[in-house]
PDB file of C-alpha atoms in Angstrom:
ATOM      1  CA  GLU A 224      10.533  -8.466  12.045  1.00 45.00           C
ATOM      2  CA  PRO A 225       9.472  -5.884   9.520  1.00 51.00           C
ATOM      3  CA  GLU A 226      10.155  -6.541   5.572  1.00 73.00           C
ATOM      4  CA  VAL A 227      11.549  -2.977   5.265  1.00 87.00           C
ATOM      5  CA  THR A 228      12.794  -0.344   7.458  1.00 90.00           C
ATOM      6  CA  GLN A 229      12.048   3.401   7.199  1.00 94.00           C
ATOM      7  CA  THR A 230      13.650   6.347   8.549  1.00 95.00           C
ATOM      8  CA  PRO A 231      12.702   8.795  10.100  1.00 96.00           C
ATOM      9  CA  SER A 232       9.280   7.841  11.342  1.00 96.00           C
ATOM     10  CA  HIS A 233       8.515  11.318  11.423  1.00 97.00           C
ATOM     11  CA  GLN A 234       9.748  14.445   9.858  1.00 97.00           C
ATOM     12  CA  VAL A 235       8.646  17.833  10.171  1.00 97.00           C
ATOM     13  CA  THR A 236       9.865  20.339   8.016  1.00 97.00           C
ATOM     14  CA  GLN A 237       9.267  23.925   6.544  1.00 97.00           C
ATOM     15  CA  MET A 238       7.905  24.473   3.301  1.00 97.00           C
ATOM     16  CA  GLY A 239      10.369  24.926   0.730  1.00 97.00           C
ATOM     17  CA  GLN A 240      13.200  22.718   2.505  1.00 97.00           C
ATOM     18  CA  GLU A 241      14.473  19.663   1.096  1.00 97.00           C
ATOM     19  CA  VAL A 242      13.617  16.129   2.887  1.00 97.00           C
ATOM     20  CA  ILE A 243      15.256  12.704   2.239  1.00 96.00           C
ATOM     21  CA  LEU A 244      13.200   9.851   3.399  1.00 97.00           C
ATOM     22  CA  ARG A 245      15.139   6.505   3.937  1.00 95.00           C
ATOM     23  CA  CYS A 246      14.129   2.847   3.341  1.00 92.00           C
ATOM     24  CA  VAL A 247      16.000  -0.015   3.867  1.00 87.00           C
ATOM     25  CA  PRO A 248      15.371  -3.488   2.560  1.00 75.00           C
ATOM     26  CA  ILE A 249      16.097  -6.343   4.958  1.00 66.00           C
ATOM     27  CA  SER A 250      17.148  -8.452   2.218  1.00 66.00           C
ATOM     28  CA  ASN A 251      18.153  -7.817  -1.785  1.00 66.00           C
ATOM     29  CA  HIS A 252      15.335  -7.707  -3.742  1.00 68.00           C
ATOM     30  CA  LEU A 253      14.779  -6.303  -7.610  1.00 75.00           C
ATOM     31  CA  TYR A 254      11.393  -4.491  -7.103  1.00 86.00           C
ATOM     32  CA  PHE A 255      10.853  -1.622  -4.906  1.00 89.00           C
ATOM     33  CA  TYR A 256       8.082   1.307  -4.740  1.00 93.00           C
ATOM     34  CA  TRP A 257       7.477   4.361  -2.978  1.00 96.00           C
ATOM     35  CA  TYR A 258       3.838   5.365  -2.380  1.00 97.00           C
ATOM     36  CA  ARG A 259       2.223   8.208  -0.175  1.00 97.00           C
ATOM     37  CA  GLN A 260      -1.202   8.417   1.810  1.00 97.00           C
ATOM     38  CA  ILE A 261      -2.667  11.643   2.527  1.00 96.00           C
ATOM     39  CA  LEU A 262      -4.498  11.672   5.742  1.00 92.00           C
ATOM     40  CA  GLY A 263      -7.727   9.917   5.147  1.00 89.00           C
ATOM     41  CA  GLN A 264      -7.405   9.317   1.564  1.00 92.00           C
ATOM     42  CA  LYS A 265      -6.142   6.366  -0.379  1.00 95.00           C
ATOM     43  CA  VAL A 266      -2.701   4.801  -0.644  1.00 97.00           C
ATOM     44  CA  GLU A 267      -1.251   6.349  -3.970  1.00 97.00           C
ATOM     45  CA  PHE A 268       1.587   4.771  -6.137  1.00 97.00           C
ATOM     46  CA  LEU A 269       4.607   7.375  -6.737  1.00 97.00           C
ATOM     47  CA  VAL A 270       7.297   5.674  -8.531  1.00 96.00           C
ATOM     48  CA  SER A 271       8.900   2.038  -9.059  1.00 93.00           C
ATOM     49  CA  PHE A 272      12.090   1.377  -9.168  1.00 87.00           C
ATOM     50  CA  TYR A 273      13.690  -2.060 -10.806  1.00 85.00           C
ATOM     51  CA  ASN A 274      17.231  -3.037 -10.933  1.00 79.00           C
ATOM     52  CA  ASN A 275      18.344   0.173  -9.889  1.00 79.00           C
ATOM     53  CA  GLU A 276      16.236   2.351 -12.245  1.00 86.00           C
ATOM     54  CA  ILE A 277      13.116   3.764 -12.226  1.00 91.00           C
ATOM     55  CA  SER A 278      10.440   1.755 -14.106  1.00 91.00           C
ATOM     56  CA  GLU A 279       7.497   3.764 -13.611  1.00 93.00           C
ATOM     57  CA  LYS A 280       6.113   6.806 -12.079  1.00 94.00           C
ATOM     58  CA  SER A 281       2.896   8.608 -11.314  1.00 95.00           C
ATOM     59  CA  GLU A 282       1.528  11.766 -12.408  1.00 93.00           C
ATOM     60  CA  ILE A 283       2.349  12.798  -8.810  1.00 93.00           C
ATOM     61  CA  PHE A 284       6.140  12.125  -9.215  1.00 94.00           C
ATOM     62  CA  ASP A 285       7.107  15.387 -10.742  1.00 91.00           C
ATOM     63  CA  ASP A 286      10.548  17.201 -10.811  1.00 92.00           C
ATOM     64  CA  GLN A 287      10.331  17.834  -7.346  1.00 94.00           C
ATOM     65  CA  PHE A 288      10.929  14.374  -6.478  1.00 95.00           C
ATOM     66  CA  SER A 289      13.863  11.928  -7.105  1.00 95.00           C
ATOM     67  CA  VAL A 290      14.612   8.630  -5.958  1.00 92.00           C
ATOM     68  CA  GLU A 291      18.054   6.769  -5.666  1.00 87.00           C
ATOM     69  CA  ARG A 292      19.581   3.591  -4.214  1.00 83.00           C
ATOM     70  CA  PRO A 293      23.261   5.221  -3.597  1.00 77.00           C
ATOM     71  CA  ASP A 294      25.054   2.596  -1.862  1.00 76.00           C
ATOM     72  CA  GLY A 295      23.018  -0.495  -3.328  1.00 72.00           C
ATOM     73  CA  SER A 296      21.387  -1.019  -0.110  1.00 77.00           C
ATOM     74  CA  ASN A 297      19.232   2.254   1.043  1.00 85.00           C
ATOM     75  CA  PHE A 298      16.581   3.457  -1.151  1.00 88.00           C
ATOM     76  CA  THR A 299      15.805   7.032  -0.788  1.00 92.00           C
ATOM     77  CA  LEU A 300      13.177   9.539  -1.969  1.00 96.00           C
ATOM     78  CA  LYS A 301      14.226  13.143  -2.070  1.00 96.00           C
ATOM     79  CA  ILE A 302      11.675  16.014  -2.184  1.00 97.00           C
ATOM     80  CA  ARG A 303      13.656  19.077  -3.337  1.00 95.00           C
ATOM     81  CA  SER A 304      11.112  22.123  -2.248  1.00 94.00           C
ATOM     82  CA  THR A 305       8.544  20.590   0.028  1.00 96.00           C
ATOM     83  CA  LYS A 306       4.951  21.958  -0.374  1.00 96.00           C
ATOM     84  CA  LEU A 307       2.423  22.045   2.116  1.00 97.00           C
ATOM     85  CA  GLU A 308       0.307  19.535   0.097  1.00 96.00           C
ATOM     86  CA  ASP A 309       3.158  17.115   0.662  1.00 97.00           C
ATOM     87  CA  SER A 310       2.287  16.351   4.257  1.00 97.00           C
ATOM     88  CA  ALA A 311       1.354  12.685   4.107  1.00 97.00           C
ATOM     89  CA  MET A 312       2.449   9.172   5.054  1.00 97.00           C
ATOM     90  CA  TYR A 313       5.282   7.995   2.618  1.00 98.00           C
ATOM     91  CA  PHE A 314       5.719   4.295   2.295  1.00 97.00           C
ATOM     92  CA  CYS A 315       8.362   2.016   0.818  1.00 95.00           C
ATOM     93  CA  ALA A 316       7.556  -1.114  -0.212  1.00 93.00           C
ATOM     94  CA  ARG A 317       9.499  -4.256  -1.557  1.00 90.00           C
ATOM     95  CA  GLY A 318       7.957  -6.765  -4.588  1.00 88.00           C
ATOM     96  CA  VAL A 319       8.401 -10.406  -3.814  1.00 83.00           C
ATOM     97  CA  ALA A 320       6.923 -12.572  -6.293  1.00 80.00           C
ATOM     98  CA  ASP A 321       3.086 -12.371  -6.044  1.00 82.00           C
ATOM     99  CA  THR A 322       2.871  -9.526  -3.614  1.00 87.00           C
ATOM    100  CA  GLN A 323       3.902  -6.527  -2.208  1.00 91.00           C
ATOM    101  CA  TYR A 324       5.571  -5.981   1.713  1.00 91.00           C
ATOM    102  CA  PHE A 325       5.111  -2.564   3.121  1.00 94.00           C
ATOM    103  CA  GLY A 326       7.469  -0.539   5.335  1.00 94.00           C
ATOM    104  CA  PRO A 327       6.155   1.116   8.725  1.00 95.00           C
ATOM    105  CA  GLY A 328       6.283   4.421   6.804  1.00 96.00           C
ATOM    106  CA  THR A 329       7.534   8.003   7.375  1.00 97.00           C
ATOM    107  CA  ARG A 330       5.230  10.565   8.328  1.00 97.00           C
ATOM    108  CA  LEU A 331       5.909  13.945   7.068  1.00 98.00           C
ATOM    109  CA  THR A 332       4.705  17.225   8.054  1.00 97.00           C
ATOM    110  CA  VAL A 333       5.224  20.390   6.137  1.00 97.00           C
ATOM    111  CA  LEU A 334       4.511  23.513   7.953  1.00 97.00           C
TER     112      LEU A 334
ATOM    113  CA  GLN B  87     -15.272   5.358 -13.056  1.00 63.00           C
ATOM    114  CA  LYS B  88     -12.624   5.094 -10.478  1.00 72.00           C
ATOM    115  CA  GLU B  89     -10.325   2.069 -11.112  1.00 91.00           C
ATOM    116  CA  VAL B  90     -10.820   0.536  -7.574  1.00 96.00           C
ATOM    117  CA  GLU B  91     -14.084   1.240  -5.438  1.00 95.00           C
ATOM    118  CA  GLN B  92     -14.296   0.322  -2.080  1.00 95.00           C
ATOM    119  CA  ASP B  93     -16.917   1.565   0.427  1.00 87.00           C
ATOM    120  CA  PRO B  94     -15.444   3.003   3.227  1.00 84.00           C
ATOM    121  CA  GLY B  95     -17.493   2.377   5.599  1.00 87.00           C
ATOM    122  CA  PRO B  96     -17.253   2.652   8.981  1.00 94.00           C
ATOM    123  CA  LEU B  97     -18.773  -0.941   9.681  1.00 96.00           C
ATOM    124  CA  SER B  98     -19.273  -1.892  13.086  1.00 97.00           C
ATOM    125  CA  VAL B  99     -19.820  -5.496  14.400  1.00 97.00           C
ATOM    126  CA  PRO B 100     -20.532  -7.257  17.406  1.00 97.00           C
ATOM    127  CA  GLU B 101     -17.440  -9.819  18.198  1.00 98.00           C
ATOM    128  CA  GLY B 102     -17.898 -13.474  16.645  1.00 97.00           C
ATOM    129  CA  ALA B 103     -20.175 -11.789  13.694  1.00 97.00           C
ATOM    130  CA  ILE B 104     -19.027 -12.670   9.906  1.00 97.00           C
ATOM    131  CA  VAL B 105     -17.694  -9.721   8.129  1.00 97.00           C
ATOM    132  CA  SER B 106     -17.853  -9.409   4.433  1.00 97.00           C
ATOM    133  CA  LEU B 107     -15.470  -6.269   2.860  1.00 97.00           C
ATOM    134  CA  ASN B 108     -16.010  -6.132  -0.829  1.00 97.00           C
ATOM    135  CA  CYS B 109     -14.236  -3.858  -3.597  1.00 97.00           C
ATOM    136  CA  THR B 110     -15.179  -3.506  -7.566  1.00 97.00           C
ATOM    137  CA  TYR B 111     -13.052  -2.531 -10.283  1.00 96.00           C
ATOM    138  CA  SER B 112     -12.708  -1.760 -13.521  1.00 95.00           C
ATOM    139  CA  ASN B 113      -9.640  -2.321 -15.221  1.00 93.00           C
ATOM    140  CA  SER B 114      -9.693  -6.109 -16.505  1.00 92.00           C
ATOM    141  CA  ALA B 115      -5.704  -6.163 -16.908  1.00 91.00           C
ATOM    142  CA  PHE B 116      -5.565  -6.699 -12.701  1.00 92.00           C
ATOM    143  CA  GLN B 117      -4.341 -10.117 -12.113  1.00 91.00           C
ATOM    144  CA  TYR B 118      -3.249  -9.996  -8.740  1.00 92.00           C
ATOM    145  CA  PHE B 119      -5.628  -9.144  -5.684  1.00 95.00           C
ATOM    146  CA  MET B 120      -4.566  -8.166  -2.285  1.00 95.00           C
ATOM    147  CA  TRP B 121      -5.833  -7.399   1.028  1.00 97.00           C
ATOM    148  CA  TYR B 122      -3.885  -5.441   3.516  1.00 97.00           C
ATOM    149  CA  ARG B 123      -5.029  -4.420   7.159  1.00 97.00           C
ATOM    150  CA  GLN B 124      -3.733  -1.025   8.353  1.00 96.00           C
ATOM    151  CA  TYR B 125      -3.790   0.552  11.675  1.00 93.00           C
ATOM    152  CA  SER B 126      -3.730   4.554  12.312  1.00 88.00           C
ATOM    153  CA  ARG B 127      -0.744   5.775  10.560  1.00 85.00           C
ATOM    154  CA  LYS B 128       1.108   2.655  10.202  1.00 91.00           C
ATOM    155  CA  GLY B 129       2.116   0.785   7.153  1.00 94.00           C
ATOM    156  CA  PRO B 130      -0.377  -1.532   5.287  1.00 96.00           C
ATOM    157  CA  GLU B 131       0.097  -4.950   6.587  1.00 95.00           C
ATOM    158  CA  LEU B 132      -0.496  -7.901   4.042  1.00 94.00           C
ATOM    159  CA  LEU B 133      -3.185 -10.363   4.942  1.00 95.00           C
ATOM    160  CA  MET B 134      -3.700 -12.229   1.944  1.00 93.00           C
ATOM    161  CA  TYR B 135      -2.764 -12.282  -1.858  1.00 92.00           C
ATOM    162  CA  THR B 136      -4.529 -14.194  -4.678  1.00 91.00           C
ATOM    163  CA  TYR B 137      -3.679 -14.830  -8.391  1.00 87.00           C
ATOM    164  CA  SER B 138      -7.131 -14.425 -10.996  1.00 80.00           C
ATOM    165  CA  SER B 139     -10.276 -15.907  -9.835  1.00 83.00           C
ATOM    166  CA  GLY B 140     -11.091 -18.318  -7.218  1.00 86.00           C
ATOM    167  CA  ASN B 141     -11.199 -18.519  -3.494  1.00 91.00           C
ATOM    168  CA  LYS B 142      -8.116 -18.591  -0.641  1.00 94.00           C
ATOM    169  CA  GLU B 143      -8.698 -19.365   2.720  1.00 95.00           C
ATOM    170  CA  ASP B 144      -6.114 -18.759   5.861  1.00 94.00           C
ATOM    171  CA  GLY B 145      -7.726 -19.423   8.969  1.00 96.00           C
ATOM    172  CA  ARG B 146     -10.612 -17.039   9.810  1.00 97.00           C
ATOM    173  CA  PHE B 147      -9.819 -15.027   6.558  1.00 97.00           C
ATOM    174  CA  THR B 148     -11.220 -16.181   3.078  1.00 97.00           C
ATOM    175  CA  ALA B 149     -10.352 -13.919  -0.028  1.00 97.00           C
ATOM    176  CA  GLN B 150     -12.586 -14.508  -3.106  1.00 96.00           C
ATOM    177  CA  VAL B 151     -11.819 -12.876  -6.374  1.00 96.00           C
ATOM    178  CA  ASP B 152     -14.508 -13.054  -9.452  1.00 94.00           C
ATOM    179  CA  LYS B 153     -12.857 -11.612 -12.470  1.00 93.00           C
ATOM    180  CA  SER B 154     -15.894 -11.926 -14.793  1.00 93.00           C
ATOM    181  CA  SER B 155     -17.852  -9.437 -12.211  1.00 94.00           C
ATOM    182  CA  LYS B 156     -14.901  -7.586 -11.145  1.00 94.00           C
ATOM    183  CA  TYR B 157     -15.592  -7.983  -7.616  1.00 95.00           C
ATOM    184  CA  ILE B 158     -13.287  -9.456  -4.855  1.00 96.00           C
ATOM    185  CA  SER B 159     -14.384  -9.968  -1.428  1.00 97.00           C
ATOM    186  CA  LEU B 160     -12.635 -10.342   1.994  1.00 97.00           C
ATOM    187  CA  PHE B 161     -14.611 -12.719   4.732  1.00 97.00           C
ATOM    188  CA  ILE B 162     -13.545 -12.585   8.291  1.00 97.00           C
ATOM    189  CA  ARG B 163     -15.142 -15.319  10.503  1.00 97.00           C
ATOM    190  CA  ASP B 164     -15.679 -15.198  14.035  1.00 98.00           C
ATOM    191  CA  SER B 165     -14.143 -11.614  14.328  1.00 98.00           C
ATOM    192  CA  GLN B 166     -12.478 -10.447  17.328  1.00 97.00           C
ATOM    193  CA  PRO B 167     -11.630  -6.981  18.707  1.00 97.00           C
ATOM    194  CA  SER B 168      -8.380  -7.358  17.486  1.00 95.00           C
ATOM    195  CA  ASP B 169      -9.738  -7.215  14.078  1.00 97.00           C
ATOM    196  CA  SER B 170     -10.477  -3.704  14.196  1.00 97.00           C
ATOM    197  CA  ALA B 171      -8.522  -1.805  11.628  1.00 97.00           C
ATOM    198  CA  THR B 172      -8.682  -0.303   8.200  1.00 96.00           C
ATOM    199  CA  TYR B 173      -8.713  -2.911   5.509  1.00 98.00           C
ATOM    200  CA  LEU B 174      -7.598  -2.003   2.029  1.00 97.00           C
ATOM    201  CA  CYS B 175      -7.821  -3.860  -0.942  1.00 97.00           C
ATOM    202  CA  ALA B 176      -5.194  -3.540  -3.954  1.00 97.00           C
ATOM    203  CA  MET B 177      -4.789  -4.760  -7.350  1.00 95.00           C
ATOM    204  CA  SER B 178      -2.064  -5.237  -9.885  1.00 92.00           C
ATOM    205  CA  ALA B 179      -1.979  -5.661 -13.288  1.00 90.00           C
ATOM    206  CA  GLY B 180       1.733  -7.060 -13.427  1.00 81.00           C
ATOM    207  CA  SER B 181       3.086 -10.441 -14.497  1.00 77.00           C
ATOM    208  CA  GLN B 182       3.759 -10.804 -11.004  1.00 73.00           C
ATOM    209  CA  GLY B 183       1.921  -8.973  -8.052  1.00 66.00           C
ATOM    210  CA  GLY B 184       5.233  -7.944  -6.896  1.00 77.00           C
ATOM    211  CA  SER B 185       6.348  -6.296 -10.446  1.00 80.00           C
ATOM    212  CA  GLU B 186       4.019  -3.468 -10.884  1.00 87.00           C
ATOM    213  CA  LYS B 187       2.341  -0.603  -9.235  1.00 93.00           C
ATOM    214  CA  LEU B 188      -0.730  -1.642  -6.753  1.00 95.00           C
ATOM    215  CA  VAL B 189      -3.853   0.219  -7.171  1.00 96.00           C
ATOM    216  CA  PHE B 190      -5.788   0.726  -3.949  1.00 97.00           C
ATOM    217  CA  GLY B 191      -9.216   1.335  -2.999  1.00 96.00           C
ATOM    218  CA  LYS B 192      -9.700   4.065  -0.203  1.00 94.00           C
ATOM    219  CA  GLY B 193     -10.272   1.459   2.668  1.00 95.00           C
ATOM    220  CA  MET B 194     -12.975   0.174   5.087  1.00 96.00           C
ATOM    221  CA  LYS B 195     -12.768   0.957   8.442  1.00 96.00           C
ATOM    222  CA  LEU B 196     -13.765  -2.022  10.770  1.00 97.00           C
ATOM    223  CA  THR B 197     -14.709  -1.844  14.516  1.00 97.00           C
ATOM    224  CA  VAL B 198     -15.546  -5.264  16.004  1.00 97.00           C
ATOM    225  CA  ASN B 199     -16.869  -4.462  19.530  1.00 97.00           C
ATOM    226  CA  PRO B 200     -16.446  -6.975  22.620  1.00 95.00           C
TER     227      PRO B 200
END
């Protein structure tokens, strides 16, 4: 059983459109993360979320990105105006004690 | 110098071989070290994690950390075709491995041939 689930598994969008990626933790935890992986490249940190607030964000996480936990359960990543270079796999992860568990990812394709 | 360096391979070995995967790092603040396995277009799957220096064994897998040399390794004994995947090292400087961002290596693609 996955530690977290992510929806959708694949999202295709036009450049300039807004997308919302969702992460549903199986159980309640304090630490959540979004990472992305451009095809053929390393997994990169985007943002961390602790106790319902952003605790750290990377240079990649500019004003086009936002995160929310709107209902105390689902954890969303919003990209306001997508660019071609936003095409990547996006992973949600939860922090548990000494490690992190990743979801299956959402593949975002921007045309 | 990159924070975490990992030879991307690819590495191809015969079934039953011992596989050694390595990463080096530059940030002495890293305390937690993890190995993930990733299949194409799937999420990283945690294999092992260790804290500070030393060895940790789990079945056919052994993780080693040498903080003095800033060098970590994953050994796979009696490798199987099902071990074919990309192996990612990741590190955290947090007070717990789950409490701060992970910094990843690029990943080593391993193929185990029957």
